[in-house]
Short mmCIF file of C-alpha atoms in Angstrom, two decimals:
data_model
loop_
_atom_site.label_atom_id
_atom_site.label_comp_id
_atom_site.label_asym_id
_atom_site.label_seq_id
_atom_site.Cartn_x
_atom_site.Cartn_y
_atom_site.Cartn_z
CA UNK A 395 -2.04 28.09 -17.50
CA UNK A 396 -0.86 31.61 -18.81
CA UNK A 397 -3.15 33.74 -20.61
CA UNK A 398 -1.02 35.37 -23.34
CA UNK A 399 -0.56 39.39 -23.29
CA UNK A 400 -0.44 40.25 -26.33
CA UNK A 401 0.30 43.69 -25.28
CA UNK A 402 4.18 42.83 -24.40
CA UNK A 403 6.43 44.47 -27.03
CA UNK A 404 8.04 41.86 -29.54
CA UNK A 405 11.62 41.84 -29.94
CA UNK A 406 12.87 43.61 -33.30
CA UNK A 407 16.01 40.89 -33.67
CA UNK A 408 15.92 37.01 -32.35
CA UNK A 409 19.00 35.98 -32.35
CA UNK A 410 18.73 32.56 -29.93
CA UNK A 411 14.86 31.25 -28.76
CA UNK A 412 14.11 29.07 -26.60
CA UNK A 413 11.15 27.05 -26.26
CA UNK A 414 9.05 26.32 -23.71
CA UNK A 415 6.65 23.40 -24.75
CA UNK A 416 8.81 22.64 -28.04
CA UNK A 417 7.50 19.15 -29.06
CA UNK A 418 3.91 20.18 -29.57
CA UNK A 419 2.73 20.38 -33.36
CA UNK A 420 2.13 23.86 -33.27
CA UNK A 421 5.44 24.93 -31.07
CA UNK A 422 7.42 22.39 -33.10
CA UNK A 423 6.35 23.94 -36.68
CA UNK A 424 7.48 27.64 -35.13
CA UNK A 425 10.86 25.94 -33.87
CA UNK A 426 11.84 24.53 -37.33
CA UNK A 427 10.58 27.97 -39.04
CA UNK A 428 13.15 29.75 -36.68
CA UNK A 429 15.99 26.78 -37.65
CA UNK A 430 15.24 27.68 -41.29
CA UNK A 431 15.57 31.35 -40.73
CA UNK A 432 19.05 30.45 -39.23
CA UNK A 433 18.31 31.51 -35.31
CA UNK A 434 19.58 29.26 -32.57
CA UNK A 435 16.54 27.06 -31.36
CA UNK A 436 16.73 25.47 -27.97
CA UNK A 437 13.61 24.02 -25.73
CA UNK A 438 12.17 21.85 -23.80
CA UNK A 439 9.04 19.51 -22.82
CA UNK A 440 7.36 16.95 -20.64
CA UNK A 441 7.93 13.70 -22.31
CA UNK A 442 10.11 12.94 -25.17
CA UNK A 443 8.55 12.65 -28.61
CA UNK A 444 9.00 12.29 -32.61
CA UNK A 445 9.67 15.92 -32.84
CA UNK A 446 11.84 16.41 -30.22
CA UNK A 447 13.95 14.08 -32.23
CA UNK A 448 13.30 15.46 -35.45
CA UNK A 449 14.34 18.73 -34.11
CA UNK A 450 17.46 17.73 -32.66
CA UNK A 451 18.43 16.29 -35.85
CA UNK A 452 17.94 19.48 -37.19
CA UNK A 453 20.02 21.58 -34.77
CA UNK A 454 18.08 22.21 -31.95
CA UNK A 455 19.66 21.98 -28.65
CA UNK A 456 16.70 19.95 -26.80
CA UNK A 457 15.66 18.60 -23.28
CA UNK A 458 13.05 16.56 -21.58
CA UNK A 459 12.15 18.23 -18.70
CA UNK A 460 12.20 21.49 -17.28
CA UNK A 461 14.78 23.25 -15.52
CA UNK A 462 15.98 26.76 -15.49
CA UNK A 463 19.56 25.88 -16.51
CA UNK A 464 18.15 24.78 -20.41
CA UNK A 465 18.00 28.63 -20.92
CA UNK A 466 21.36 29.06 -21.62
CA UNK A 467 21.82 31.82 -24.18
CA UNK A 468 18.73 32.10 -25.48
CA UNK A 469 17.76 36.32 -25.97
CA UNK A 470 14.16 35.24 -26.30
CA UNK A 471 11.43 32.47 -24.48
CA UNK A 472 8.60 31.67 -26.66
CA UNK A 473 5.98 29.76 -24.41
CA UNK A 474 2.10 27.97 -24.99
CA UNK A 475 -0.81 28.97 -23.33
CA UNK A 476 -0.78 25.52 -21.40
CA UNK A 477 2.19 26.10 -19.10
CA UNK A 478 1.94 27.09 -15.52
CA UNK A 479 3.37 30.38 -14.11
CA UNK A 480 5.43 28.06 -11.88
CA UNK A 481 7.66 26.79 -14.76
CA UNK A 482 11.00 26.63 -13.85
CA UNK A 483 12.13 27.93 -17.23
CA UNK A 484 9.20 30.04 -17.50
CA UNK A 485 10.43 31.52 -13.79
CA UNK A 486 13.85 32.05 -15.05
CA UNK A 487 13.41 33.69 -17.83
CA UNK A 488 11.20 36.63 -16.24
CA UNK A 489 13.99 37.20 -13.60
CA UNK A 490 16.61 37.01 -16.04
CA UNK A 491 14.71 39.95 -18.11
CA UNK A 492 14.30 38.44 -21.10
CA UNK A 493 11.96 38.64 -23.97
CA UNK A 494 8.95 36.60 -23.05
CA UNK A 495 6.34 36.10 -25.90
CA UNK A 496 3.70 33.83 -26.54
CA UNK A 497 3.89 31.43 -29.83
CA UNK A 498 1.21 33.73 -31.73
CA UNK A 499 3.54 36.90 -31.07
CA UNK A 500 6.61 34.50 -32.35
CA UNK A 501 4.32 33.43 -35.30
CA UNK A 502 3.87 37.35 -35.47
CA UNK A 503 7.15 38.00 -35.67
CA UNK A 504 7.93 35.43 -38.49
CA UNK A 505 5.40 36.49 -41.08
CA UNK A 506 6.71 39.87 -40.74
CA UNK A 507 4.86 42.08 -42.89
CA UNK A 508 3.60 39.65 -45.89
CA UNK A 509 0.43 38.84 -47.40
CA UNK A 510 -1.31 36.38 -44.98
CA UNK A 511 -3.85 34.28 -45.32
CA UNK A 512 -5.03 32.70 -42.04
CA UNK A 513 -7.84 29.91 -41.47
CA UNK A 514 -10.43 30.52 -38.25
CA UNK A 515 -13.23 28.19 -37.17
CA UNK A 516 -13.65 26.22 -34.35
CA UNK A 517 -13.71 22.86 -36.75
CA UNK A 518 -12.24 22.15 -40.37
CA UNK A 519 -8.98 24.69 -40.03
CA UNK A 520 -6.55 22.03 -40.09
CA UNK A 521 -7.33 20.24 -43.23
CA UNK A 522 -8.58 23.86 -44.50
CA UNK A 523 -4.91 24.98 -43.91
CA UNK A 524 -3.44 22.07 -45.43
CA UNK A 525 -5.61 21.96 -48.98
CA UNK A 526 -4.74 25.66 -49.39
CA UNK A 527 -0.97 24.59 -48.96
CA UNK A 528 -0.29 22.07 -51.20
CA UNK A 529 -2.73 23.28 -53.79
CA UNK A 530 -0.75 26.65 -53.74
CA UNK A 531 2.33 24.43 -54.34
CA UNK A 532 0.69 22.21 -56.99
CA UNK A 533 -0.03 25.73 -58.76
CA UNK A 534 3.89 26.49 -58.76
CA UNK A 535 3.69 29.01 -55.33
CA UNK A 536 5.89 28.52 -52.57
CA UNK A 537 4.12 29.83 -49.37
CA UNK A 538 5.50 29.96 -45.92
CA UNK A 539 3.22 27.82 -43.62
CA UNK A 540 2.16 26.93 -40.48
CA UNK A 541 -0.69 24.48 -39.65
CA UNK A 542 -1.80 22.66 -36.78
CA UNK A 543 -0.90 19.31 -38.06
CA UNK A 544 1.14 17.10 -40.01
CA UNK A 545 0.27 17.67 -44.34
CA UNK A 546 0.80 14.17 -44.73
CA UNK A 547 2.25 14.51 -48.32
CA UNK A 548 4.61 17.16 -46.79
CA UNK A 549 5.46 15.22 -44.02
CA UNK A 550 5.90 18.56 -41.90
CA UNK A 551 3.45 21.28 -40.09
CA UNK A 552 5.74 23.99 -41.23
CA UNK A 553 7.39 25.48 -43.76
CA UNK A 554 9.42 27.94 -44.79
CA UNK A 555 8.99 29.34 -48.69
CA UNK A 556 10.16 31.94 -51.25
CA UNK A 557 6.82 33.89 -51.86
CA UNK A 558 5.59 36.61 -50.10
CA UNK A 559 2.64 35.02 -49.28
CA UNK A 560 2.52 33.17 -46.06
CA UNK A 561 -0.59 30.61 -44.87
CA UNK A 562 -1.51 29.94 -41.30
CA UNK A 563 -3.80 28.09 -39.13
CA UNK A 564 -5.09 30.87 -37.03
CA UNK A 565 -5.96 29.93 -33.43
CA UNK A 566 -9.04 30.97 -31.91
CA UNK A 567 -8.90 29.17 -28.25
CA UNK A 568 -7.29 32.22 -26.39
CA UNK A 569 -8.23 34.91 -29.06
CA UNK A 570 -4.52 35.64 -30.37
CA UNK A 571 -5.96 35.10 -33.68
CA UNK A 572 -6.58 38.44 -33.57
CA UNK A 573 -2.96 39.63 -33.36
CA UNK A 574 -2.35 38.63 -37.41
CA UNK A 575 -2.38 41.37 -39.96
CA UNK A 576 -4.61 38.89 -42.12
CA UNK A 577 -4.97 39.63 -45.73
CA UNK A 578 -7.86 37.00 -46.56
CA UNK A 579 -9.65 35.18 -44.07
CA UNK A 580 -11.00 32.16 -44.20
CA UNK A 581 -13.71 31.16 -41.61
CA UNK A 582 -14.66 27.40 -41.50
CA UNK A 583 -17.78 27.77 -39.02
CA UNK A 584 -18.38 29.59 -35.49
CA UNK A 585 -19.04 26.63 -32.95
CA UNK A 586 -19.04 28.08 -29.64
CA UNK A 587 -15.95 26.41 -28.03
CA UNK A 588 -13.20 27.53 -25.54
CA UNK A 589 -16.08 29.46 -23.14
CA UNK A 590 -13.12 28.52 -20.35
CA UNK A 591 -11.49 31.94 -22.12
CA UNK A 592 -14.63 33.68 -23.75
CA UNK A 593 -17.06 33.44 -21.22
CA UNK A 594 -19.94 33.67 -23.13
CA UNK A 595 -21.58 32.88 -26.73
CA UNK A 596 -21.68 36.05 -27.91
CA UNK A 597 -17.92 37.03 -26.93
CA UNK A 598 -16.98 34.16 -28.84
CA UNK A 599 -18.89 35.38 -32.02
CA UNK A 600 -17.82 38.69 -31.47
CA UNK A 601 -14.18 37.61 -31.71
CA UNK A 602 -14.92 35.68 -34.72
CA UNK A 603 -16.66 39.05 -36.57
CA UNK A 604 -13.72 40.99 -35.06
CA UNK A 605 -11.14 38.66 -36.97
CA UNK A 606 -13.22 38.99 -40.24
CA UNK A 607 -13.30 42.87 -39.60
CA UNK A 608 -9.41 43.06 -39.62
CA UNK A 609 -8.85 40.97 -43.18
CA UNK A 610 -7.34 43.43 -45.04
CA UNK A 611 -8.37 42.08 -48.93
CA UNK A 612 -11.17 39.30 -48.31
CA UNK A 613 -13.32 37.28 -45.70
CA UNK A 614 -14.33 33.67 -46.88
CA UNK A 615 -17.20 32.55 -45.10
CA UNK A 616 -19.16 29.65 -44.53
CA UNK A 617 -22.67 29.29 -46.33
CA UNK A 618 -24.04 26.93 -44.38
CA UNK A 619 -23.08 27.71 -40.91
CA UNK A 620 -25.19 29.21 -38.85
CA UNK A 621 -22.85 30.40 -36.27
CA UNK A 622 -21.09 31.84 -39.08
CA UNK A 623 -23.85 33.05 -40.57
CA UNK A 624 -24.47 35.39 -37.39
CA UNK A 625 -20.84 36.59 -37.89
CA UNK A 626 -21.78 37.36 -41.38
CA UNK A 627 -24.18 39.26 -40.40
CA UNK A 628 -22.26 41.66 -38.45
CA UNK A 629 -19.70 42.47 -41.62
CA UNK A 630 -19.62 45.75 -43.51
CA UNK A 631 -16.34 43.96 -45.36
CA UNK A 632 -16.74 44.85 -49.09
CA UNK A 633 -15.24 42.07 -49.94
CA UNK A 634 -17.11 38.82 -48.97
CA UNK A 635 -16.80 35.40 -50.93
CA UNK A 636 -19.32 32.81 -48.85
CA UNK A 637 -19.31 28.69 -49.65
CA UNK A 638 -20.88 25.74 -49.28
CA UNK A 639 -23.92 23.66 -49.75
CA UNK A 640 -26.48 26.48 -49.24
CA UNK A 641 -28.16 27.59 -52.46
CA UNK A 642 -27.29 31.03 -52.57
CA UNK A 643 -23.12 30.55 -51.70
CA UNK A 644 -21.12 32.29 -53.91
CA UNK A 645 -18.75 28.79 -54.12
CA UNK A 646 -21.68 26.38 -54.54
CA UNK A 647 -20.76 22.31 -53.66
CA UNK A 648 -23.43 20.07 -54.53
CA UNK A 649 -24.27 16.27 -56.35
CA UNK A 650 -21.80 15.19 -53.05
CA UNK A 651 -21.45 11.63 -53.55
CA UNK A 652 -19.45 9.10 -51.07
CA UNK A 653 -20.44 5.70 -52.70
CA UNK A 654 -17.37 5.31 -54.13
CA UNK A 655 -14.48 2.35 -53.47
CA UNK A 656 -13.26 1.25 -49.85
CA UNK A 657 -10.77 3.96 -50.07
CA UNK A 658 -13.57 6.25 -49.90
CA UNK A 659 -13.10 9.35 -51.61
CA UNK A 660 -15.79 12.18 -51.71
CA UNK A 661 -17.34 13.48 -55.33
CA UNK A 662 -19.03 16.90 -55.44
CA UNK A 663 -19.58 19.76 -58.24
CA UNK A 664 -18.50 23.23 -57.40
CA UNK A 665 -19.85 25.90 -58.95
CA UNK A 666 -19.09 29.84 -59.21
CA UNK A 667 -20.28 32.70 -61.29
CA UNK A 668 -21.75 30.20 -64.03
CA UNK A 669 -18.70 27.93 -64.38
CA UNK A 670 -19.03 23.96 -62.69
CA UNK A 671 -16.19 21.60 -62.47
CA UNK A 672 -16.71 18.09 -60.91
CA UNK A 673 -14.20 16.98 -57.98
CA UNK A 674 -13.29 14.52 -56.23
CA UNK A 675 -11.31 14.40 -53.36
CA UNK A 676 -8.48 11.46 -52.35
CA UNK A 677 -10.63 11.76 -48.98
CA UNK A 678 -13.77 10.52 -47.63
CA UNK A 679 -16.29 12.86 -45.82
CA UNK A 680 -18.81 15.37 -47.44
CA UNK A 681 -17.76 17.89 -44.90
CA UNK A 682 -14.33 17.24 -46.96
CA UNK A 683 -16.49 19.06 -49.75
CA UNK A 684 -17.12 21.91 -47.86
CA UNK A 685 -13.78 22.33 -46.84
CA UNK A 686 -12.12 21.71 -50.77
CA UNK A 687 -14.86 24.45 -51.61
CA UNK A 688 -13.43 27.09 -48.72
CA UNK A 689 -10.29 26.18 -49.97
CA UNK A 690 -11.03 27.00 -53.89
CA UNK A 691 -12.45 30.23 -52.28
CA UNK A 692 -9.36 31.49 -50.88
CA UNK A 693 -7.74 30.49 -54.33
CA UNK A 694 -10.07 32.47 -56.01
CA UNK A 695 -9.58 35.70 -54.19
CA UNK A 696 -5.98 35.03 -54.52
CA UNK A 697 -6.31 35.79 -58.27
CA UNK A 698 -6.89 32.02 -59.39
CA UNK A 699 -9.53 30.77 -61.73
CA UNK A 700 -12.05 28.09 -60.39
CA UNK A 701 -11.07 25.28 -62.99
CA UNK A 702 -7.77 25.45 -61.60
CA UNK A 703 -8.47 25.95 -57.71
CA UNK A 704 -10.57 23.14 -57.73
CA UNK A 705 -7.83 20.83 -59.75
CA UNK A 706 -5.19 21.50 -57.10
CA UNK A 707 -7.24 21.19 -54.14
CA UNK A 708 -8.03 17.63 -55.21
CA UNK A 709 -3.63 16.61 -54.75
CA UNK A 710 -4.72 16.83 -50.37
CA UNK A 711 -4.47 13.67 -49.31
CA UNK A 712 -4.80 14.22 -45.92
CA UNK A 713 -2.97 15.23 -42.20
CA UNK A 714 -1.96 13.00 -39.57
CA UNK A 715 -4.61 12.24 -37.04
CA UNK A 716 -7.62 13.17 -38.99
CA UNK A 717 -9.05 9.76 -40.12
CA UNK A 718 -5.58 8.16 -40.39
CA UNK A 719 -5.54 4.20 -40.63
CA UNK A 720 -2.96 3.10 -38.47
CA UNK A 721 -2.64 -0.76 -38.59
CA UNK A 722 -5.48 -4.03 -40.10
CA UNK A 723 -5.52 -6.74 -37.52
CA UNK A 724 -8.26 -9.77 -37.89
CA UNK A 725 -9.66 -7.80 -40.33
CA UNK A 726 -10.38 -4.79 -37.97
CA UNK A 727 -9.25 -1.47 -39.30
CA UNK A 728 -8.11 0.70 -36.46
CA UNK A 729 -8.00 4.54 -37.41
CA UNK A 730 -6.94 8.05 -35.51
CA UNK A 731 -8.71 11.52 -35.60
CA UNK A 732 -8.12 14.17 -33.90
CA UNK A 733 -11.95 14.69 -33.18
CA UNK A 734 -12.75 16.82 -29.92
CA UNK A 735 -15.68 18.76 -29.60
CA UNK A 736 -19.11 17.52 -30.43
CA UNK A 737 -19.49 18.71 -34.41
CA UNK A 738 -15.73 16.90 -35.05
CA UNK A 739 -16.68 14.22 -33.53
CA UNK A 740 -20.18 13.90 -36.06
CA UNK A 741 -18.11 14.91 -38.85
CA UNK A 742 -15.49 11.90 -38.03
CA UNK A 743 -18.02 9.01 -37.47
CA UNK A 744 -20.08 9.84 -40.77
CA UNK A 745 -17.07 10.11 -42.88
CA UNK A 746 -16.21 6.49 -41.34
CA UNK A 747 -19.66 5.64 -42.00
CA UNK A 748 -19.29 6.40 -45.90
CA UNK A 749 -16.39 3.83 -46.18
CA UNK A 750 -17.16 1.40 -43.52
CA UNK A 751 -19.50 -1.10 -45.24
CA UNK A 752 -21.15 -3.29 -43.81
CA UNK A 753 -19.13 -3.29 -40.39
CA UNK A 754 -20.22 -1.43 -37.14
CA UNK A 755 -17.63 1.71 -35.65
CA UNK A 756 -16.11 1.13 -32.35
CA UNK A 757 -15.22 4.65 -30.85
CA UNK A 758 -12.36 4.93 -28.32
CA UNK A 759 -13.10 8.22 -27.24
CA UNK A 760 -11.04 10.02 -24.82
CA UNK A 761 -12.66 13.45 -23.68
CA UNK A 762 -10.82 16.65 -24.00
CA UNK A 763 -10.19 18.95 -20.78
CA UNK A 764 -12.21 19.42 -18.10
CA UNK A 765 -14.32 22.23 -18.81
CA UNK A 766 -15.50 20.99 -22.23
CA UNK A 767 -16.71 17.93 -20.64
CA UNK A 768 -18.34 19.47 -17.91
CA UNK A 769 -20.20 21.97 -20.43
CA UNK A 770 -20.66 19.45 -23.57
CA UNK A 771 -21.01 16.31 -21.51
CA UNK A 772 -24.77 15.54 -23.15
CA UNK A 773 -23.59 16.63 -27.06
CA UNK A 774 -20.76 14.47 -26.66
CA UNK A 775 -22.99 11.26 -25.62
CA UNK A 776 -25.97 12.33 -28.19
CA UNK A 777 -23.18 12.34 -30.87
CA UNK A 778 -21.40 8.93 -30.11
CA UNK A 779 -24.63 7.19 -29.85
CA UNK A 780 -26.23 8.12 -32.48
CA UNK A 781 -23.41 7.31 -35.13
CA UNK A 782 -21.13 5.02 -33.32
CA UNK A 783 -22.42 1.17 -32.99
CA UNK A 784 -20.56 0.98 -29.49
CA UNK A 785 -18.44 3.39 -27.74
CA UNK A 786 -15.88 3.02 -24.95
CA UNK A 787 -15.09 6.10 -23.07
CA UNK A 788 -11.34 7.05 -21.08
CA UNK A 789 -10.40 9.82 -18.56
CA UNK A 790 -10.65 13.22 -19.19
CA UNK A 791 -7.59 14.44 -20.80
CA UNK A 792 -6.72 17.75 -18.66
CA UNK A 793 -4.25 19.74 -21.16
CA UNK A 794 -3.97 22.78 -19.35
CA UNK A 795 -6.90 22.89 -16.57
CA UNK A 796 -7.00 21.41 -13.37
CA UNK A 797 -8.93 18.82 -12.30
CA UNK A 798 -12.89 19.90 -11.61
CA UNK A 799 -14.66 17.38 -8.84
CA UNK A 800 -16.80 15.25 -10.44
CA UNK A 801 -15.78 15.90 -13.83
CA UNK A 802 -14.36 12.55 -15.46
CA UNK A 803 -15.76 10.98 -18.76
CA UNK A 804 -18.05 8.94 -16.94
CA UNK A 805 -20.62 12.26 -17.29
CA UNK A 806 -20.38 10.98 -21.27
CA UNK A 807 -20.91 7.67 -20.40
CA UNK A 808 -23.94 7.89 -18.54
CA UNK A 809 -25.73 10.41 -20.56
CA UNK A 810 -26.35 6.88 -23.12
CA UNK A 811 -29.75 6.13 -23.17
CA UNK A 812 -28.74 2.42 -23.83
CA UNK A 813 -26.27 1.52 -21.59
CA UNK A 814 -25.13 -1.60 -23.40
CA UNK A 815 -23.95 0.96 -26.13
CA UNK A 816 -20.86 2.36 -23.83
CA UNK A 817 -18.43 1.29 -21.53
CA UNK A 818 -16.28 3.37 -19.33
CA UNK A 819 -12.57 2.14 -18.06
CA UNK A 820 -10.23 4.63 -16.77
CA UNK A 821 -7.46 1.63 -17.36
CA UNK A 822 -5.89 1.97 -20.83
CA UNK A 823 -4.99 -1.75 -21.01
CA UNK A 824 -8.30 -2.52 -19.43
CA UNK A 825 -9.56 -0.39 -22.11
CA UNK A 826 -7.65 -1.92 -25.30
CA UNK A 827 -8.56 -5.73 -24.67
CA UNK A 828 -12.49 -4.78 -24.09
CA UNK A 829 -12.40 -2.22 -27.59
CA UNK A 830 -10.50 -5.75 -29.13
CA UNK A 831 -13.02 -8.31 -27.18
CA UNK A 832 -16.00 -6.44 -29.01
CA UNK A 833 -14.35 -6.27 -32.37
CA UNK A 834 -15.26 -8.60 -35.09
CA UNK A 835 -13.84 -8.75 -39.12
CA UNK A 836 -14.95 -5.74 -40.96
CA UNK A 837 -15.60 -3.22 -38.12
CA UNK A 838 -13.52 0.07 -37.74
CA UNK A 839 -12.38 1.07 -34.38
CA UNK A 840 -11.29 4.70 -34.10
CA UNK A 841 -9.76 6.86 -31.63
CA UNK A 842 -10.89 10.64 -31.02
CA UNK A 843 -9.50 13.29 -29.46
CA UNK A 844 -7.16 15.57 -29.49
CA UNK A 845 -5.05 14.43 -26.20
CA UNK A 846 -2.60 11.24 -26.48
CA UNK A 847 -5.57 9.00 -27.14
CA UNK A 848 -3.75 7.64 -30.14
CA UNK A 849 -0.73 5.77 -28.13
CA UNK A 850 -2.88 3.75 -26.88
CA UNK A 851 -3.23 2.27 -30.60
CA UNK A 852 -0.22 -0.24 -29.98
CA UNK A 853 -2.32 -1.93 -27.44
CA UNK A 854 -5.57 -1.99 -29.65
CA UNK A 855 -3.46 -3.63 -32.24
CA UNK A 856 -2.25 -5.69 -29.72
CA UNK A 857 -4.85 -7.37 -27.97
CA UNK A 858 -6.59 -7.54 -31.30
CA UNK A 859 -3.67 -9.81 -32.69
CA UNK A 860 -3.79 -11.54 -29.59
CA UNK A 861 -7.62 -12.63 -29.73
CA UNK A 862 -9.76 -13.76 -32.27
CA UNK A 863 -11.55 -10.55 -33.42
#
């Protein structure tokens, strides 16, 4: 992989980028911003994919596979994090002198110098990002936006919008979330994650504090945190707005209630400076709650009043692969999230718990990289066995490491302490027909993580409709 410098100079002008990496979510939101800005997009990736299509239909000059020659004109490369210094294009491009920036420093470049509002926290950004989005439209703004996923009643991870006010899901894996001029800050929690860059705990909440430091108008914290809580601790910000369950939050959620129909939706009360409206979200989860409160938060420091923040939050209805039904077979559901470190994958299974009834949760989990699994190995079989009624276990998905010997997912597997609770298969097909051979009418099966886990969904529904689940 390449660890960005985010000491290169960005170019003043972009006339034609290219893309190195182009049909990931968050490469593929920056390639339609550029489109919409009117600058010649070309790229390239792996595999093809929904949005390498969706680009091309857009204008983008796009190829699967890499090779030097896909270049062509392009004034500026804009690369990921995951790519190898070996990259053809990647090669090319530092021979041919050309601008070479990572995706934060294009992201940079984009927002220019508007007010920004970017979500941090190593859970909860993504559907953070997306309620502060479409509640900003349902209050008659038009933000720019990027997030790291699908806003499933935008249909799109990107956007490009007439206010000055621009909203972004801020990454913290490889610490360019510190390159942003932010003007508020939102911070979900402060799970140490990503120790593969960090190295340690404490650089990882230092970054996070850092990032708070830098928020030019307001830092949004979590309440209830307690990683988050440290951070808070190190803030001299005179501006601090904190949420969540915790008594003395200054965006108070509480009476959370997720008894309500199959659909599931969550019902809470938020409450601020003596004035409490009741919610209720189109989503299950009480961690949902939390999030819909951060999200009034940020509207509040924006210059919105509560009754109104809390109204517009409520329109999210979701983003693709986070608790996304995908297809009903013999009566078993068969869902998507995008799930990958130990809290997600809690937060996941008890929101599925809220809705499920009276049928057991089949997890399909497929761990992410290889140092995560090496380091969270134990959390990750604690988790799954203690709110999943059976669990099946793939390969680790590598993203950008290498392999590390001995590291597969069997280290989940056999950290159960009931063996008949998990089974491992490295075999996808293998894999599908056992997850369908265990179903029965009225369970949930769900896939997490945030690799490709989720094609292997055609062959869950599959061998379900092929058996007699």
């Amino acid at each position: 992989m390449i660890r960005p410098d985010l000491s290169l100079p960005i170019p003043a002008e972009i006339h034609a980028a290219h893309f190195i990496g182009i049909g990931g979510s968050g490469m593929s939101g920056l390639a339609r911003m550029f489109l919409a800005r009117g600058i010649r997009v070309s790229g390239s990736d792996r595999a093809d994919s929904a949005n390498l299509r969706a680009l091309a239909a857009l204008g983008a000059d796009v190829h699967v596979g890499h090779d030097a020659a896909h270049l062509g004109d392009a004034d500026t490369v804009i690369h990921t994090g995951a790519i190898w210094p070996s990259n053809p294009e990647y090669v090319a491009a530092i021979e041919r002198g050309l601008a070479v920036i990572h995706r934060s420093q294009a992201l940079h470049w984009l927002i220019g110098g508007r007010r920004l509002v970017s979500v941090a926290g190593a859970h909860g950004k993504t559907t953070s990002t997306g309620m502060i989005v479409t509640a900003l439209q349902a209050l008659h703004a038009d933000p720019t936006f990027v997030n790291g996923g699908v806003i499933a009643q935008l249909g799109a991870s990107s956007g490009v919008g007439a206010d000055d006010l621009v909203v972004i899901e801020a990454d913290e894996s490889d610490g360019t979330f510190l390159l942003y001029d932010t003007s508020v800050g939102l911070i979900t929690n402060v799970d140490p994650d990503h120790l593969d860059h960090y190295g340690t705990d404490d650089a990882f909440y230092d970054a996070f504090a850092q990032f708070a430091g830098k928020a030019r108008e307001a830092v949004v914290i979590s309440a209830d945190d307690p990683g988050a809580q440290r951070v808070r601790a190190q803030l001299t910000h005179p501006h601090i707005v904190t949420f969540g369950r915790a008594a003395g939050a200054d965006v108070r959620v509480s009476d959370v209630r997720t008894d309500g129909p199959a659909s599931g939706p969550v019902s809470f009360t938020v409450s601020h400076a003596g004035q409490a409206v009741a919610a209720q979200l189109a989503i299950p989860g009480a961690h949902n709650a939390v999030n819909a409160a951060g999200a009034a938060a940020v509207l509040l420091t924006l210059g919105y009043d509560l009754a109104a923040a809390v109204r517009a939050v409520e329109g999210f209805t979701g983003t693709v692969r986070r608790f996304e039904l995908h297809g009903v077979e013999h009566g078993v559901s068969v869902y998507d999230d995008y799930a990958h470190h130990p809290t997600e994958v809690a937060a996941a299974l008890e929101a599925a718990r809220t809705v499920i009834g009276d049928g057991r949760i089949i997890a399909l989990h497929q761990p992410h990289t290889y140092s995560r699994t090496q380091q969270m190995h134990r959390e990750f079989a604690e988790v799954l066995e203690s709110r999943a009624d059976h669990t099946v276990v793939l390969d680790v998905y590598g993203a950008r490491e290498d392999p590390i010997p001995g590291v597969t997912g069997k280290l989940v597997s056999d950290d159960f302490a009931d063996p008949s609770h998990v089974h491992y298969v490295t075999d996808w097909q293998e894999a599908a027909d056992y997850t369908a051979s265990v179903a029965r009418p009225g369970d949930y099966i769900i896939t997490l993580g945030c690799g490709n886990v989720y094609l292997i969904i055609p062959q869950v529904l599959q061998a379900l409709a092929a058996g007699e689940a």
